[in-house]
Every structure is written in C-alpha cells, then in structure tokens.
Amino acid sequence: MAISLSQSFAGVDLAVADSGPGIPPQERGRVVERFVRLEASRNSPGTGLGLSLVAAVAHFHNAQLLLEDNQPG
C-alpha cells in the first residue's frame, strides 16, 4: 500500500494505492454505498462500510473521492 500527499491547483491531493484486485469500472459508483460488497469479497471478513465512510468524510470536507485503476488495485 502507498499513501501520498501533494499540492495541486485545486488544493491538496491525497492518494491511497494498493495492489489488490481492484474495482471494476462499472461497480465504482456502487461501492461507496453502505453495506455493498463485491462478489469477490463476499467470503472475506467485513461489513461493506469502508468506502461508504470514506465517501461520507470526503463529502463532509467538501472533497472529491475518485476511484481509479492502479493496474492492479
């Protein structure tokens, strides 16, 4: 996992990247909803709240959450 922070014209960019299986482009809008778990994660521990909490915190701070491909991750 890699975490980086940089200054941009629009403000500050915080990036978190990993090498996991990634999120298919057609599912990226859905994974920020509460209790959503993709099929590949159904048998692993968790509740499906992680990205919904990230989205809520970003919204609270007037930030934008972008989910992009890290090839893989």
PDB file of C-alpha atoms in Angstrom:
ATOM      1  CA  MET A   1       0.000   0.000   0.000  1.00  0.00           C
ATOM      2  CA  ALA A   2       1.223   3.501  -0.797  1.00  0.00           C
ATOM      3  CA  ILE A   3      -0.083   6.805   0.549  1.00  0.00           C
ATOM      4  CA  SER A   4       0.945  10.139  -0.928  1.00  0.00           C
ATOM      5  CA  LEU A   5       0.047  13.772  -0.380  1.00  0.00           C
ATOM      6  CA  SER A   6       0.670  16.539  -2.899  1.00  0.00           C
ATOM      7  CA  GLN A   7      -0.370  20.099  -3.621  1.00  0.00           C
ATOM      8  CA  SER A   8      -2.337  20.798  -6.806  1.00  0.00           C
ATOM      9  CA  PHE A   9      -4.014  23.801  -8.379  1.00  0.00           C
ATOM     10  CA  ALA A  10      -7.333  22.724  -6.850  1.00  0.00           C
ATOM     11  CA  GLY A  11      -5.931  22.130  -3.359  1.00  0.00           C
ATOM     12  CA  VAL A  12      -4.391  19.059  -1.800  1.00  0.00           C
ATOM     13  CA  ASP A  13      -4.427  15.568  -3.316  1.00  0.00           C
ATOM     14  CA  LEU A  14      -4.353  12.533  -1.032  1.00  0.00           C
ATOM     15  CA  ALA A  15      -3.801   9.258  -2.873  1.00  0.00           C
ATOM     16  CA  VAL A  16      -4.067   5.760  -1.445  1.00  0.00           C
ATOM     17  CA  ALA A  17      -2.968   2.941  -3.758  1.00  0.00           C
ATOM     18  CA  ASP A  18      -2.772  -0.795  -3.286  1.00  0.00           C
ATOM     19  CA  SER A  19      -2.163  -3.868  -5.414  1.00  0.00           C
ATOM     20  CA  GLY A  20      -5.433  -5.654  -4.672  1.00  0.00           C
ATOM     21  CA  PRO A  21      -7.848  -6.981  -7.269  1.00  0.00           C
ATOM     22  CA  GLY A  22      -9.271  -3.528  -7.962  1.00  0.00           C
ATOM     23  CA  ILE A  23     -12.847  -2.433  -8.536  1.00  0.00           C
ATOM     24  CA  PRO A  24     -14.381  -2.928 -11.979  1.00  0.00           C
ATOM     25  CA  PRO A  25     -15.274   0.435 -13.592  1.00  0.00           C
ATOM     26  CA  GLN A  26     -18.984  -0.451 -13.721  1.00  0.00           C
ATOM     27  CA  GLU A  27     -19.015  -1.073  -9.928  1.00  0.00           C
ATOM     28  CA  ARG A  28     -17.175   2.068  -8.770  1.00  0.00           C
ATOM     29  CA  GLY A  29     -20.344   4.116  -8.269  1.00  0.00           C
ATOM     30  CA  ARG A  30     -21.941   1.351  -6.236  1.00  0.00           C
ATOM     31  CA  VAL A  31     -19.091   0.513  -3.831  1.00  0.00           C
ATOM     32  CA  VAL A  32     -19.476   3.793  -1.927  1.00  0.00           C
ATOM     33  CA  GLU A  33     -22.980   2.781  -0.838  1.00  0.00           C
ATOM     34  CA  ARG A  34     -23.397   1.325   2.655  1.00  0.00           C
ATOM     35  CA  PHE A  35     -23.147  -2.461   3.034  1.00  0.00           C
ATOM     36  CA  VAL A  36     -22.127  -3.065  -0.592  1.00  0.00           C
ATOM     37  CA  ARG A  37     -19.627  -5.876  -1.059  1.00  0.00           C
ATOM     38  CA  LEU A  38     -18.486  -7.081  -4.435  1.00  0.00           C
ATOM     39  CA  GLU A  39     -18.773 -10.752  -5.290  1.00  0.00           C
ATOM     40  CA  ALA A  40     -15.001 -11.327  -4.921  1.00  0.00           C
ATOM     41  CA  SER A  41     -15.157 -10.086  -1.286  1.00  0.00           C
ATOM     42  CA  ARG A  42     -18.235 -11.979  -0.132  1.00  0.00           C
ATOM     43  CA  ASN A  43     -16.265 -14.691   1.696  1.00  0.00           C
ATOM     44  CA  SER A  44     -13.810 -12.383   3.478  1.00  0.00           C
ATOM     45  CA  PRO A  45     -14.477 -10.554   6.751  1.00  0.00           C
ATOM     46  CA  GLY A  46     -16.073  -7.128   6.595  1.00  0.00           C
ATOM     47  CA  THR A  47     -19.366  -5.282   6.510  1.00  0.00           C
ATOM     48  CA  GLY A  48     -19.100  -3.170   3.369  1.00  0.00           C
ATOM     49  CA  LEU A  49     -18.838   0.127   5.239  1.00  0.00           C
ATOM     50  CA  GLY A  50     -15.236   1.163   4.470  1.00  0.00           C
ATOM     51  CA  LEU A  51     -15.659   3.122   1.239  1.00  0.00           C
ATOM     52  CA  SER A  52     -19.055   4.491   2.284  1.00  0.00           C
ATOM     53  CA  LEU A  53     -17.364   6.022   5.358  1.00  0.00           C
ATOM     54  CA  VAL A  54     -14.556   7.411   3.175  1.00  0.00           C
ATOM     55  CA  ALA A  55     -17.172   8.955   0.869  1.00  0.00           C
ATOM     56  CA  ALA A  56     -19.028  10.493   3.841  1.00  0.00           C
ATOM     57  CA  VAL A  57     -15.844  12.037   5.283  1.00  0.00           C
ATOM     58  CA  ALA A  58     -14.855  13.377   1.852  1.00  0.00           C
ATOM     59  CA  HIS A  59     -18.319  14.911   1.414  1.00  0.00           C
ATOM     60  CA  PHE A  60     -18.181  16.478   4.895  1.00  0.00           C
ATOM     61  CA  HIS A  61     -14.890  18.181   3.956  1.00  0.00           C
ATOM     62  CA  ASN A  62     -16.106  19.268   0.504  1.00  0.00           C
ATOM     63  CA  ALA A  63     -13.600  16.882  -1.059  1.00  0.00           C
ATOM     64  CA  GLN A  64     -13.936  14.668  -4.103  1.00  0.00           C
ATOM     65  CA  LEU A  65     -13.462  10.895  -3.937  1.00  0.00           C
ATOM     66  CA  LEU A  66     -12.099   9.360  -7.137  1.00  0.00           C
ATOM     67  CA  LEU A  67     -11.790   5.611  -7.592  1.00  0.00           C
ATOM     68  CA  GLU A  68      -9.298   4.844 -10.342  1.00  0.00           C
ATOM     69  CA  ASP A  69      -7.407   1.829 -11.659  1.00  0.00           C
ATOM     70  CA  ASN A  70      -3.944   1.253 -10.154  1.00  0.00           C
ATOM     71  CA  GLN A  71      -3.258  -1.665 -12.539  1.00  0.00           C
ATOM     72  CA  PRO A  72      -3.822  -3.752 -10.423  1.00  0.00           C
ATOM     73  CA  GLY A  73      -5.501  -2.430  -7.314  1.00  0.00           C
TER      74      GLY A  73
END
